[in-house]
């Protein structure tokens, strides 16, 4: 059976999918993708046939054997976007055994995810195209890769506006900067990330937001958005000390306890200390914020001030922020261990940097696609277990007069 001549619009769809189909819903996007993946599968199979026969479709060279192409068979395969009809090349001897879509196999949904998986791991479009060509002998354009990865945008939009839990025991907020190209100019954009711990002991990234810089006004807008998405109460919020952030958080969630990150305070104070004294200085600090009781902590502050009086800038960092050290002792050790640092969200950003280090992104959506795919991987990893010692944390929360009723209420309705 002769192969049907491909529709030029279908062949060029990877470059013009949005303009051609203008999808306005997930269903319409899935319908359009079926037109993309059909020709893609067919060309990959053509590459396998060329490797099997040892010559290209247009080669006129004489071969030792008389095995030749023998038309096409039709096959309908199931993908994650629905059923897709494809033409499978055949040979005269019947010895061609496709590896991409083996004979009798009709479910190929996993293949489509390969491009997305490589993109999620920070591979550039050039690297993805090279990998596809090395594995399958098929050249895939950068435009096609971009359009394939664009399929996550509607999913991202839904995720960004999804309803959230009514209560989070802990929120960790932080920003990281990523470069985005604006014409011929490269600009650093702030990626706002909020990581939450639910009352069930699960980790959840509440959302991702972009802005040209970090500001208290943008944080306040984000907290207001969280409330609009269903968040009624937050017990503790750990931050790195952006000016005005504490006031902005309390304007939206009046009862939240805002904790300055102790690790950031250590870093800030070390700016005033010569490297030769780093070790001894940090050892003194551990005795301060790691004291067994509030009284011992207050006593250690005086000792610390006298011991390091030659570095007034470093001492001033701790004097100005000592209320954030003191309030740690209002809570049990398991709660203190969680709330005293923003390391949890900084770990998320470290994971993000692994997939954004390739350089500047051409637009905001290109960056958001990579970050969202990374978020999905992190959530999949976190689903395997709860936060360590969470039962001890919950017991300590229930022992607090200020939280006992709130904890019980949200547990009863969750």
Tab-separated table of C-alpha atoms in Angstrom:
chain	number	residue	atom	x	y	z
A	1	UNK	CA	0.000	0.000	0.000
A	2	UNK	CA	1.629	3.318	-1.045
A	3	UNK	CA	2.334	5.927	1.593
A	4	UNK	CA	-0.060	8.836	1.662
A	5	UNK	CA	1.655	12.157	0.891
A	6	UNK	CA	1.921	14.059	4.188
A	7	UNK	CA	-0.019	17.263	4.657
A	8	UNK	CA	2.502	20.166	4.597
A	9	UNK	CA	0.654	21.790	7.477
A	10	UNK	CA	1.088	18.644	9.555
A	11	UNK	CA	4.805	18.429	8.771
A	12	UNK	CA	5.256	22.105	9.701
A	13	UNK	CA	2.947	21.922	12.706
A	14	UNK	CA	5.748	21.737	15.251
A	15	UNK	CA	6.812	25.244	14.223
A	16	UNK	CA	3.347	26.751	13.980
A	17	UNK	CA	1.150	24.785	16.381
A	18	UNK	CA	-0.223	27.775	18.250
A	19	UNK	CA	-0.892	29.869	15.150
A	20	UNK	CA	-2.378	26.924	13.262
A	21	UNK	CA	-4.635	25.479	15.965
A	22	UNK	CA	-4.975	28.320	18.480
A	23	UNK	CA	-5.962	25.863	21.227
A	24	UNK	CA	-8.019	27.343	24.031
A	25	UNK	CA	-8.422	24.266	26.204
A	26	UNK	CA	-6.539	21.143	27.236
A	27	UNK	CA	-8.733	19.063	24.947
A	28	UNK	CA	-7.931	21.240	21.935
A	29	UNK	CA	-4.226	21.120	22.763
A	30	UNK	CA	-4.330	17.326	22.981
A	31	UNK	CA	-6.095	17.144	19.636
A	32	UNK	CA	-3.401	19.305	18.059
A	33	UNK	CA	-0.623	17.213	19.581
A	34	UNK	CA	-1.934	14.085	17.924
A	35	UNK	CA	-1.084	15.755	14.603
A	36	UNK	CA	2.425	16.479	15.862
A	37	UNK	CA	3.278	13.055	17.236
A	38	UNK	CA	1.935	11.094	14.267
A	39	UNK	CA	4.521	12.435	11.780
A	40	UNK	CA	7.168	12.323	14.498
A	41	UNK	CA	6.659	8.598	15.080
A	42	UNK	CA	6.572	7.930	11.352
A	43	UNK	CA	9.895	9.691	10.720
A	44	UNK	CA	11.535	7.881	13.618
A	45	UNK	CA	10.362	4.595	12.135
A	46	UNK	CA	11.767	5.665	8.746
A	47	UNK	CA	15.130	6.172	10.416
A	48	UNK	CA	14.967	2.649	11.839
A	49	UNK	CA	14.113	1.237	8.406
A	50	UNK	CA	17.074	3.014	6.806
A	51	UNK	CA	19.367	1.545	9.468
A	52	UNK	CA	17.865	-1.926	8.901
A	53	UNK	CA	18.301	-1.827	5.107
A	54	UNK	CA	21.593	0.053	5.156
A	55	UNK	CA	20.593	2.753	2.693
A	56	UNK	CA	18.306	5.760	2.538
A	57	UNK	CA	14.972	5.899	0.785
A	58	UNK	CA	16.443	7.723	-2.241
A	59	UNK	CA	19.686	5.775	-2.549
A	60	UNK	CA	20.324	4.067	-5.914
A	61	UNK	CA	23.341	2.059	-4.834
A	62	UNK	CA	23.304	-1.672	-5.584
A	63	UNK	CA	23.021	-3.830	-2.487
A	64	UNK	CA	24.199	-7.352	-1.836
A	65	UNK	CA	20.689	-8.567	-1.030
A	66	UNK	CA	17.417	-7.716	-2.735
A	67	UNK	CA	15.541	-6.681	0.397
A	68	UNK	CA	13.737	-3.426	-0.307
A	69	UNK	CA	10.964	-1.278	1.125
A	70	UNK	CA	7.530	-2.747	0.624
A	71	UNK	CA	5.045	0.028	1.255
A	72	UNK	CA	3.370	0.705	4.567
A	73	UNK	CA	1.006	-0.855	7.038
A	74	UNK	CA	-1.414	1.212	9.057
A	75	UNK	CA	-1.458	1.100	12.830
A	76	UNK	CA	-3.310	3.016	15.506
A	77	UNK	CA	-1.325	3.631	18.688
A	78	UNK	CA	-2.552	4.870	22.042
A	79	UNK	CA	-0.837	7.961	23.403
A	80	UNK	CA	-1.478	10.125	26.414
A	81	UNK	CA	-3.233	12.490	23.998
A	82	UNK	CA	-5.559	9.903	22.469
A	83	UNK	CA	-5.298	7.456	19.579
A	84	UNK	CA	-2.979	8.368	16.687
A	85	UNK	CA	-3.016	6.578	13.296
A	86	UNK	CA	0.456	6.071	11.768
A	87	UNK	CA	1.989	4.439	8.691
A	88	UNK	CA	4.588	1.775	9.570
A	89	UNK	CA	7.181	1.004	6.854
A	90	UNK	CA	7.557	-2.641	5.713
A	91	UNK	CA	10.307	-4.539	3.922
A	92	UNK	CA	10.035	-7.338	1.353
A	93	UNK	CA	11.681	-10.002	3.484
A	94	UNK	CA	9.575	-9.178	6.559
A	95	UNK	CA	12.690	-8.982	8.761
A	96	UNK	CA	12.192	-5.392	9.875
A	97	UNK	CA	11.574	-5.318	13.635
A	98	UNK	CA	10.872	-1.727	14.815
A	99	UNK	CA	12.429	-0.863	18.166
A	100	UNK	CA	10.610	2.420	18.744
A	101	UNK	CA	7.165	0.874	18.413
A	102	UNK	CA	7.604	-2.930	18.348
A	103	UNK	CA	5.198	-5.098	16.439
A	104	UNK	CA	1.914	-5.644	18.266
A	105	UNK	CA	2.679	-2.788	20.671
A	106	UNK	CA	-0.044	-0.156	20.601
A	107	UNK	CA	0.599	1.943	23.710
A	108	UNK	CA	3.443	4.446	23.239
A	109	UNK	CA	2.506	7.121	25.766
A	110	UNK	CA	5.889	6.854	27.509
A	111	UNK	CA	7.771	7.934	24.371
A	112	UNK	CA	6.185	11.365	24.335
A	113	UNK	CA	7.448	12.026	27.847
A	114	UNK	CA	11.089	11.555	26.850
A	115	UNK	CA	11.395	15.058	25.442
A	116	UNK	CA	9.666	16.521	28.504
A	117	UNK	CA	11.877	14.491	30.847
A	118	UNK	CA	15.053	15.735	29.157
A	119	UNK	CA	13.746	19.301	29.271
A	120	UNK	CA	12.891	18.925	32.971
A	121	UNK	CA	16.480	17.912	33.668
A	122	UNK	CA	17.765	21.161	32.231
A	123	UNK	CA	18.882	19.945	28.815
A	124	UNK	CA	18.915	22.683	26.210
A	125	UNK	CA	16.888	22.369	23.019
A	126	UNK	CA	20.140	21.809	21.142
A	127	UNK	CA	21.119	18.951	23.496
A	128	UNK	CA	17.673	17.366	23.252
A	129	UNK	CA	17.785	17.511	19.449
A	130	UNK	CA	21.265	15.945	19.456
A	131	UNK	CA	20.153	13.181	21.851
A	132	UNK	CA	17.082	12.350	19.743
A	133	UNK	CA	19.251	12.226	16.626
A	134	UNK	CA	21.890	10.020	18.312
A	135	UNK	CA	19.293	7.533	19.577
A	136	UNK	CA	16.832	7.433	16.695
A	137	UNK	CA	18.687	8.952	13.737
A	138	UNK	CA	15.943	11.546	13.400
A	139	UNK	CA	16.450	15.304	13.338
A	140	UNK	CA	13.992	17.281	15.449
A	141	UNK	CA	13.858	21.069	15.184
A	142	UNK	CA	14.216	23.455	18.097
A	143	UNK	CA	10.770	24.788	17.234
A	144	UNK	CA	9.269	21.323	17.538
A	145	UNK	CA	10.906	20.785	20.938
A	146	UNK	CA	9.620	24.146	22.094
A	147	UNK	CA	6.105	23.296	20.974
A	148	UNK	CA	6.233	19.867	22.611
A	149	UNK	CA	7.284	21.401	25.914
A	150	UNK	CA	4.626	24.093	25.506
A	151	UNK	CA	2.077	21.355	26.214
A	152	UNK	CA	2.781	21.819	29.920
A	153	UNK	CA	1.733	25.496	29.882
A	154	UNK	CA	-1.980	24.806	30.270
A	155	UNK	CA	-1.182	22.341	33.053
A	156	UNK	CA	1.068	24.960	34.680
A	157	UNK	CA	-1.701	27.547	34.539
A	158	UNK	CA	-4.099	25.156	36.258
A	159	UNK	CA	-1.484	24.306	38.893
A	160	UNK	CA	-0.745	27.976	39.596
A	161	UNK	CA	-4.407	28.695	40.355
A	162	UNK	CA	-5.330	25.439	42.127
A	163	UNK	CA	-7.057	25.589	45.544
A	164	UNK	CA	-4.637	25.231	48.459
A	165	UNK	CA	-4.944	23.704	51.918
A	166	UNK	CA	-6.799	25.798	54.495
A	167	UNK	CA	-3.861	25.690	56.897
A	168	UNK	CA	-0.081	25.328	56.665
A	169	UNK	CA	1.987	24.718	59.760
A	170	UNK	CA	5.114	26.203	58.161
A	171	UNK	CA	5.812	28.345	55.113
A	172	UNK	CA	9.310	29.036	53.804
A	173	UNK	CA	9.739	31.947	51.393
A	174	UNK	CA	12.736	32.897	49.301
A	175	UNK	CA	13.828	34.347	45.951
A	176	UNK	CA	16.432	33.288	43.427
A	177	UNK	CA	17.522	35.114	40.284
A	178	UNK	CA	17.517	33.749	36.739
A	179	UNK	CA	18.531	35.516	33.523
A	180	UNK	CA	15.889	36.162	30.859
A	181	UNK	CA	16.649	37.767	27.495
A	182	UNK	CA	14.692	40.891	26.629
A	183	UNK	CA	15.552	41.547	22.998
A	184	UNK	CA	19.315	42.009	22.948
A	185	UNK	CA	19.479	42.675	26.676
A	186	UNK	CA	19.746	40.049	29.416
A	187	UNK	CA	17.987	40.816	32.694
A	188	UNK	CA	17.956	39.082	36.050
A	189	UNK	CA	14.434	38.103	37.127
A	190	UNK	CA	13.428	37.161	40.658
A	191	UNK	CA	11.737	33.765	41.032
A	192	UNK	CA	9.515	33.844	44.117
A	193	UNK	CA	9.052	30.419	45.693
A	194	UNK	CA	6.921	29.372	48.662
A	195	UNK	CA	7.325	25.933	50.207
A	196	UNK	CA	4.672	24.773	52.661
A	197	UNK	CA	4.445	22.010	55.267
A	198	UNK	CA	0.884	20.757	55.704
A	199	UNK	CA	-0.567	19.492	58.982
A	200	UNK	CA	-0.213	15.989	57.549
A	201	UNK	CA	3.569	16.431	57.295
A	202	UNK	CA	3.689	16.763	53.505
A	203	UNK	CA	5.829	19.204	51.538
A	204	UNK	CA	4.167	21.302	48.868
A	205	UNK	CA	5.385	24.097	46.608
A	206	UNK	CA	2.466	26.517	46.636
A	207	UNK	CA	3.458	28.376	43.491
A	208	UNK	CA	6.066	30.137	41.396
A	209	UNK	CA	6.018	33.849	40.608
A	210	UNK	CA	8.304	36.033	38.487
A	211	UNK	CA	9.174	39.694	38.920
A	212	UNK	CA	12.017	41.931	37.807
A	213	UNK	CA	13.119	42.311	41.450
A	214	UNK	CA	12.260	41.172	44.971
A	215	UNK	CA	10.066	43.613	46.882
A	216	UNK	CA	7.775	43.667	49.901
A	217	UNK	CA	4.867	44.803	47.709
A	218	UNK	CA	5.196	41.765	45.446
A	219	UNK	CA	5.389	39.457	48.465
A	220	UNK	CA	2.235	41.028	49.880
A	221	UNK	CA	0.439	40.470	46.558
A	222	UNK	CA	1.523	36.834	46.646
A	223	UNK	CA	0.286	36.328	50.223
A	224	UNK	CA	-3.010	37.918	49.206
A	225	UNK	CA	-3.223	35.463	46.306
A	226	UNK	CA	-2.638	32.537	48.685
A	227	UNK	CA	-5.556	33.703	50.802
A	228	UNK	CA	-7.748	33.967	47.697
A	229	UNK	CA	-6.816	30.371	46.841
A	230	UNK	CA	-8.116	29.120	50.172
A	231	UNK	CA	-5.334	29.509	52.756
A	232	UNK	CA	-6.944	30.650	56.015
A	233	UNK	CA	-4.156	30.206	58.545
A	234	UNK	CA	-0.371	29.924	58.685
A	235	UNK	CA	1.376	29.139	61.969
A	236	UNK	CA	5.017	29.951	61.160
A	237	UNK	CA	6.718	31.730	58.272
A	238	UNK	CA	10.493	31.603	57.822
A	239	UNK	CA	12.139	34.287	55.708
A	240	UNK	CA	15.554	35.739	54.909
A	241	UNK	CA	14.879	39.270	56.120
A	242	UNK	CA	13.521	41.279	53.176
A	243	UNK	CA	12.527	44.706	54.498
A	244	UNK	CA	8.785	44.953	55.024
A	245	UNK	CA	8.112	41.270	54.348
A	246	UNK	CA	7.140	40.548	57.961
A	247	UNK	CA	4.616	43.398	58.010
A	248	UNK	CA	3.211	42.306	54.655
A	249	UNK	CA	2.740	38.709	55.811
A	250	UNK	CA	1.015	39.779	59.038
A	251	UNK	CA	-1.290	42.110	57.115
A	252	UNK	CA	-2.727	39.050	55.342
A	253	UNK	CA	-2.270	36.431	58.109
A	254	UNK	CA	-2.390	38.403	61.397
A	255	UNK	CA	-1.569	35.486	63.719
A	256	UNK	CA	1.460	34.168	61.811
A	257	UNK	CA	4.782	33.963	63.669
A	258	UNK	CA	7.482	35.330	61.377
A	259	UNK	CA	10.969	33.935	61.938
A	260	UNK	CA	14.173	35.420	60.553
A	261	UNK	CA	16.458	32.740	59.171
A	262	UNK	CA	19.276	32.229	61.660
A	263	UNK	CA	21.585	30.932	58.927
A	264	UNK	CA	21.160	34.211	57.050
A	265	UNK	CA	21.983	36.145	60.218
A	266	UNK	CA	25.178	34.120	60.542
A	267	UNK	CA	26.104	34.929	56.933
A	268	UNK	CA	25.299	38.616	57.384
A	269	UNK	CA	27.424	38.918	60.513
A	270	UNK	CA	30.379	37.095	58.932
A	271	UNK	CA	30.708	39.966	56.461
A	272	UNK	CA	32.277	41.962	59.286
A	273	UNK	CA	34.631	39.214	60.460
A	274	UNK	CA	38.052	38.371	58.953
A	275	UNK	CA	38.306	34.836	57.579
A	276	UNK	CA	40.947	33.929	60.176
A	277	UNK	CA	38.279	34.284	62.915
A	278	UNK	CA	35.406	32.530	61.094
A	279	UNK	CA	35.739	29.246	62.950
A	280	UNK	CA	35.920	30.708	66.459
A	281	UNK	CA	33.217	33.284	65.713
A	282	UNK	CA	30.692	30.728	64.407
A	283	UNK	CA	31.443	28.470	67.378
A	284	UNK	CA	30.432	31.327	69.711
A	285	UNK	CA	27.271	31.898	67.683
A	286	UNK	CA	26.220	28.257	68.029
A	287	UNK	CA	26.337	28.663	71.796
A	288	UNK	CA	24.047	31.671	71.384
A	289	UNK	CA	21.204	30.374	69.189
A	290	UNK	CA	21.768	26.763	70.251
A	291	UNK	CA	21.531	27.468	73.989
A	292	UNK	CA	19.420	25.020	76.037
A	293	UNK	CA	17.132	27.764	77.418
A	294	UNK	CA	16.156	31.397	76.913
A	295	UNK	CA	18.016	32.468	80.067
A	296	UNK	CA	21.179	30.726	78.870
A	297	UNK	CA	20.763	32.367	75.446
A	298	UNK	CA	20.456	35.856	76.965
A	299	UNK	CA	23.498	35.250	79.135
A	300	UNK	CA	25.476	34.010	76.119
A	301	UNK	CA	24.613	37.220	74.201
A	302	UNK	CA	26.491	39.309	76.786
A	303	UNK	CA	29.462	36.958	76.650
A	304	UNK	CA	29.367	37.087	72.850
A	305	UNK	CA	29.320	40.926	72.815
A	306	UNK	CA	32.342	41.132	75.082
A	307	UNK	CA	34.292	38.402	73.290
A	308	UNK	CA	33.864	39.961	69.824
A	309	UNK	CA	33.685	43.671	70.681
A	310	UNK	CA	36.350	44.344	68.017
A	311	UNK	CA	33.702	43.582	65.357
A	312	UNK	CA	30.800	45.963	66.179
A	313	UNK	CA	29.159	45.428	62.788
A	314	UNK	CA	28.846	41.702	63.411
A	315	UNK	CA	27.524	42.221	66.945
A	316	UNK	CA	24.946	44.742	65.722
A	317	UNK	CA	23.409	42.129	63.363
A	318	UNK	CA	22.553	39.963	66.373
A	319	UNK	CA	21.505	42.751	68.722
A	320	UNK	CA	19.052	44.169	66.165
A	321	UNK	CA	17.577	40.755	65.430
A	322	UNK	CA	17.804	39.185	68.881
A	323	UNK	CA	14.008	39.045	69.220
A	324	UNK	CA	14.028	36.404	66.464
A	325	UNK	CA	16.509	34.348	68.467
A	326	UNK	CA	14.518	34.772	71.691
A	327	UNK	CA	11.221	33.696	70.159
A	328	UNK	CA	12.709	30.332	69.171
A	329	UNK	CA	12.685	29.372	72.851
A	330	UNK	CA	8.906	29.776	73.009
A	331	UNK	CA	8.654	26.447	71.196
A	332	UNK	CA	9.850	22.874	71.540
A	333	UNK	CA	13.077	21.674	69.988
A	334	UNK	CA	11.333	19.856	67.105
A	335	UNK	CA	9.513	23.055	66.084
A	336	UNK	CA	12.663	25.161	66.499
A	337	UNK	CA	14.609	22.797	64.265
A	338	UNK	CA	12.169	23.428	61.412
A	339	UNK	CA	11.433	27.145	61.801
A	340	UNK	CA	14.917	28.529	62.479
A	341	UNK	CA	16.114	28.390	58.858
A	342	UNK	CA	14.913	28.733	55.257
A	343	UNK	CA	17.186	25.879	54.188
A	344	UNK	CA	14.152	23.852	53.084
A	345	UNK	CA	13.204	26.307	50.334
A	346	UNK	CA	16.849	27.046	49.538
A	347	UNK	CA	17.207	23.335	48.826
A	348	UNK	CA	14.370	23.703	46.300
A	349	UNK	CA	16.233	26.586	44.690
A	350	UNK	CA	19.398	24.503	44.550
A	351	UNK	CA	17.393	21.949	42.574
A	352	UNK	CA	16.098	24.720	40.313
A	353	UNK	CA	19.629	25.977	39.637
A	354	UNK	CA	20.602	22.571	38.263
A	355	UNK	CA	18.150	23.096	35.403
A	356	UNK	CA	18.591	26.857	34.922
A	357	UNK	CA	22.385	27.026	34.819
A	358	UNK	CA	22.417	26.491	31.038
A	359	UNK	CA	22.150	30.253	30.496
A	360	UNK	CA	19.617	32.950	29.682
A	361	UNK	CA	16.040	31.976	28.828
A	362	UNK	CA	14.378	33.515	25.751
A	363	UNK	CA	11.153	34.375	27.594
A	364	UNK	CA	9.308	33.944	30.878
A	365	UNK	CA	7.314	30.923	29.686
A	366	UNK	CA	10.506	29.065	28.757
A	367	UNK	CA	11.734	29.493	32.332
A	368	UNK	CA	8.391	28.605	33.929
A	369	UNK	CA	8.168	25.389	31.876
A	370	UNK	CA	11.535	24.197	33.194
A	371	UNK	CA	10.755	25.133	36.795
A	372	UNK	CA	7.296	23.561	36.735
A	373	UNK	CA	8.631	20.277	35.356
A	374	UNK	CA	11.216	20.339	38.153
A	375	UNK	CA	8.455	20.986	40.713
A	376	UNK	CA	6.617	17.892	39.448
A	377	UNK	CA	9.750	15.805	39.966
A	378	UNK	CA	10.219	17.164	43.492
A	379	UNK	CA	6.573	16.488	44.415
A	380	UNK	CA	6.908	12.944	43.087
A	381	UNK	CA	9.997	12.439	45.260
A	382	UNK	CA	8.347	13.934	48.350
A	383	UNK	CA	5.264	11.744	47.977
A	384	UNK	CA	7.343	8.780	49.117
A	385	UNK	CA	7.316	9.880	52.771
A	386	UNK	CA	6.536	12.537	55.349
A	387	UNK	CA	8.812	15.058	57.042
A	388	UNK	CA	11.132	13.456	59.566
A	389	UNK	CA	9.842	13.369	63.182
A	390	UNK	CA	6.575	14.997	62.136
A	391	UNK	CA	4.594	13.259	64.863
A	392	UNK	CA	6.836	14.919	67.474
A	393	UNK	CA	6.291	18.301	65.806
A	394	UNK	CA	2.508	17.842	65.909
A	395	UNK	CA	2.580	16.908	69.593
A	396	UNK	CA	4.570	20.053	70.380
A	397	UNK	CA	2.140	22.191	68.351
A	398	UNK	CA	-0.798	20.772	70.312
A	399	UNK	CA	0.904	21.655	73.596
A	400	UNK	CA	1.025	25.357	72.707
A	401	UNK	CA	-1.845	27.387	74.171
A	402	UNK	CA	-1.811	29.733	71.170
A	403	UNK	CA	-2.124	26.886	68.655
A	404	UNK	CA	-3.952	23.996	70.360
A	405	UNK	CA	-7.459	25.001	69.228
A	406	UNK	CA	-6.327	26.031	65.734
A	407	UNK	CA	-4.454	22.775	65.166
A	408	UNK	CA	-7.397	20.679	66.371
A	409	UNK	CA	-9.825	22.651	64.209
A	410	UNK	CA	-7.906	22.232	60.951
A	411	UNK	CA	-7.134	18.582	61.620
A	412	UNK	CA	-10.852	17.918	62.141
A	413	UNK	CA	-11.826	19.478	58.780
A	414	UNK	CA	-8.925	18.163	56.696
